[in-house]
Amino acid sequence: MHINTTKTYKKKRFWAGILLAQFLLFYTFSKLKFAVLFFENLFEFQKKIHQLLFVWIPFSFGDLLYILLGILLIYLIIKLFKKKTRNNALFKILIVLNMTYFIYQIFWGMLYFQTPIIAKLPKTEVTLEVRKALALEYLEKSKASRKLVKEDKNGVFIIKDLKAIELEILERQKTLPTFINQKESTTTNSFKPSLFGKTMSFTGILGYYNPFTAEAQFNAELPASYLLFTLSHESSHQLGFAKEQEANFIGYLIGIHSKNAELRYSTEYFTLKSLLNSIVNEDEKFVKTALENYSEGMKCDRLNEKKFIAEHQGYLNDFFGFTNNLFLKSNQQEGAITYSYFIDLLVRYKSMFST
Ligand SMILES: [Zn+2]
């Protein structure tokens, strides 16, 4: 009996040691160019296998995995509280942590250390004037595209055919400029509505990529104006862009020249909102005037988004940088840079086309 417990203890120490070694190993990898490149290449290979494995399952298999993992962890944590089962439970928790962490890092974590997109774009100053000019440009574009989309009886933008737009997003991935993206696009449609549906609306999470199954989950209850850009954003993760704001920028490139007015509108509208958010602290009046100049349709959409947020007042509303409460300035710091990395990328990219 006594020998047995010592052995388990040793095993625990061993697995805790492995976990620590993993932290150090992946930290070192993240600093080495060739290691990151290796994981980038691995991702290309991995995404094909993953999508073949999971795409045919009609629901989000990744969500099911998360639920099972959650149940397993809760079960083991309960066992932790009983003296008799404590050692064994701790040992198993360590193994689960080791495995999860390892798989996460090799499939996804290292992608955060790829060459950032900003390094591929020309340097330019992100002045208030430039952002204002872009805001006006996207206001006009949004207005024009908004005229071409369908509305419900309340005058709110609705989607005609979601499947067609999913295919359009995949198709558009192929047209991304090669100096920004060298990743292989996929024709495999692995967008799945989240199994957490209603709960998700309350967390403020619009969508998420599952690195264990390469599925892109979205909250099917979102207003259409959010939903389509969310799909573009998640598809950018599937393509292999890990950072949130880079996924926004790739999502922007995917949607902005689409022939599909619904996708284009959702993208232009997201871009407009991001720009206005970046301006509001410096020139509130400009933003107010811009909002007044929304077309009737856009005003309905904005109201609908506000209604959705109010009904699902979550504590993580700004989780994915989709800040929509234009006048919610409470967490903005005085004097800090007010524009996001997405705006920085956008301004640099657009500067390439203006003379
Ligand atoms: Zn994301």
mmCIF file of N, CA, C and O and ligand atoms in Angstrom, residues 108 112 207-209 230 233-234 236-237 241-245 247-248 319-320 322, ligand 1:
data_model
loop_
_atom_site.group_PDB
_atom_site.id
_atom_site.type_symbol
_atom_site.label_atom_id
_atom_site.label_comp_id
_atom_site.label_asym_id
_atom_site.label_seq_id
_atom_site.Cartn_x
_atom_site.Cartn_y
_atom_site.Cartn_z
ATOM 1 N N TRP A 108 -2.122 24.965 -33.216
ATOM 2 C CA TRP A 108 -2.612 26.343 -33.266
ATOM 3 C C TRP A 108 -1.718 27.373 -32.589
ATOM 4 O O TRP A 108 -1.418 28.411 -33.163
ATOM 5 N N TYR A 112 0.438 32.053 -33.549
ATOM 6 C CA TYR A 112 0.431 33.430 -33.063
ATOM 7 C C TYR A 112 1.781 34.108 -33.300
ATOM 8 O O TYR A 112 1.889 35.318 -33.218
ATOM 9 N N GLY A 207 -18.389 34.101 -32.512
ATOM 10 C CA GLY A 207 -17.967 32.873 -33.165
ATOM 11 C C GLY A 207 -16.627 32.451 -32.615
ATOM 12 O O GLY A 207 -15.995 33.212 -31.894
ATOM 13 N N TYR A 208 -16.200 31.231 -32.923
ATOM 14 C CA TYR A 208 -14.869 30.803 -32.487
ATOM 15 C C TYR A 208 -14.402 29.646 -33.352
ATOM 16 O O TYR A 208 -15.189 28.889 -33.905
ATOM 17 N N TYR A 209 -13.095 29.579 -33.452
ATOM 18 C CA TYR A 209 -12.458 28.526 -34.221
ATOM 19 C C TYR A 209 -12.027 27.442 -33.242
ATOM 20 O O TYR A 209 -11.532 27.739 -32.166
ATOM 21 N N THR A 230 -18.747 37.779 -39.192
ATOM 22 C CA THR A 230 -18.234 36.767 -38.262
ATOM 23 C C THR A 230 -17.776 35.525 -39.026
ATOM 24 O O THR A 230 -16.728 34.959 -38.732
ATOM 25 N N HIS A 233 -14.521 36.235 -40.639
ATOM 26 C CA HIS A 233 -13.500 36.275 -39.585
ATOM 27 C C HIS A 233 -13.086 34.848 -39.192
ATOM 28 O O HIS A 233 -11.900 34.535 -39.137
ATOM 29 N N GLU A 234 -14.061 33.995 -38.953
ATOM 30 C CA GLU A 234 -13.744 32.614 -38.547
ATOM 31 C C GLU A 234 -13.050 31.852 -39.671
ATOM 32 O O GLU A 234 -12.182 31.018 -39.424
ATOM 33 N N SER A 236 -11.019 33.075 -41.690
ATOM 34 C CA SER A 236 -9.624 33.514 -41.690
ATOM 35 C C SER A 236 -8.811 32.727 -40.668
ATOM 36 O O SER A 236 -7.641 32.442 -40.886
ATOM 37 N N HIS A 237 -9.445 32.387 -39.557
ATOM 38 C CA HIS A 237 -8.772 31.502 -38.593
ATOM 39 C C HIS A 237 -8.529 30.135 -39.233
ATOM 40 O O HIS A 237 -7.463 29.562 -39.107
ATOM 41 N N PHE A 241 -4.800 32.232 -39.788
ATOM 42 C CA PHE A 241 -4.459 33.488 -39.124
ATOM 43 C C PHE A 241 -5.012 33.438 -37.705
ATOM 44 O O PHE A 241 -6.223 33.389 -37.511
ATOM 45 N N ALA A 242 -4.116 33.430 -36.736
ATOM 46 C CA ALA A 242 -4.535 33.197 -35.363
ATOM 47 C C ALA A 242 -4.989 34.464 -34.655
ATOM 48 O O ALA A 242 -5.991 34.461 -33.937
ATOM 49 N N LYS A 243 -4.262 35.565 -34.882
ATOM 50 C CA LYS A 243 -4.564 36.784 -34.129
ATOM 51 C C LYS A 243 -5.929 37.338 -34.506
ATOM 52 O O LYS A 243 -6.287 37.392 -35.685
ATOM 53 N N GLU A 244 -6.643 37.827 -33.500
ATOM 54 C CA GLU A 244 -8.002 38.335 -33.707
ATOM 55 C C GLU A 244 -8.066 39.444 -34.751
ATOM 56 O O GLU A 244 -8.879 39.403 -35.674
ATOM 57 N N GLN A 245 -7.209 40.454 -34.579
ATOM 58 C CA GLN A 245 -7.288 41.608 -35.480
ATOM 59 C C GLN A 245 -6.798 41.264 -36.882
ATOM 60 O O GLN A 245 -7.234 41.867 -37.860
ATOM 61 N N ALA A 247 -7.358 38.299 -38.194
ATOM 62 C CA ALA A 247 -8.521 37.592 -38.745
ATOM 63 C C ALA A 247 -9.564 38.599 -39.228
ATOM 64 O O ALA A 247 -10.222 38.396 -40.248
ATOM 65 N N ASN A 248 -9.684 39.725 -38.501
ATOM 66 C CA ASN A 248 -10.585 40.787 -38.966
ATOM 67 C C ASN A 248 -10.114 41.353 -40.298
ATOM 68 O O ASN A 248 -10.915 41.588 -41.200
ATOM 69 N N PHE A 319 -15.418 41.128 -26.492
ATOM 70 C CA PHE A 319 -14.474 40.011 -26.495
ATOM 71 C C PHE A 319 -13.642 39.939 -27.759
ATOM 72 O O PHE A 319 -12.437 39.783 -27.722
ATOM 73 N N PHE A 320 -14.280 40.048 -28.895
ATOM 74 C CA PHE A 320 -13.540 39.860 -30.130
ATOM 75 C C PHE A 320 -13.300 41.150 -30.889
ATOM 76 O O PHE A 320 -13.141 41.161 -32.095
ATOM 77 N N PHE A 322 -15.267 43.423 -31.528
ATOM 78 C CA PHE A 322 -16.412 43.871 -32.311
ATOM 79 C C PHE A 322 -17.164 44.950 -31.548
ATOM 80 O O PHE A 322 -18.361 44.900 -31.445
HETATM 81 ZN ZN ZN B 1 -11.538 35.153 -33.798
#
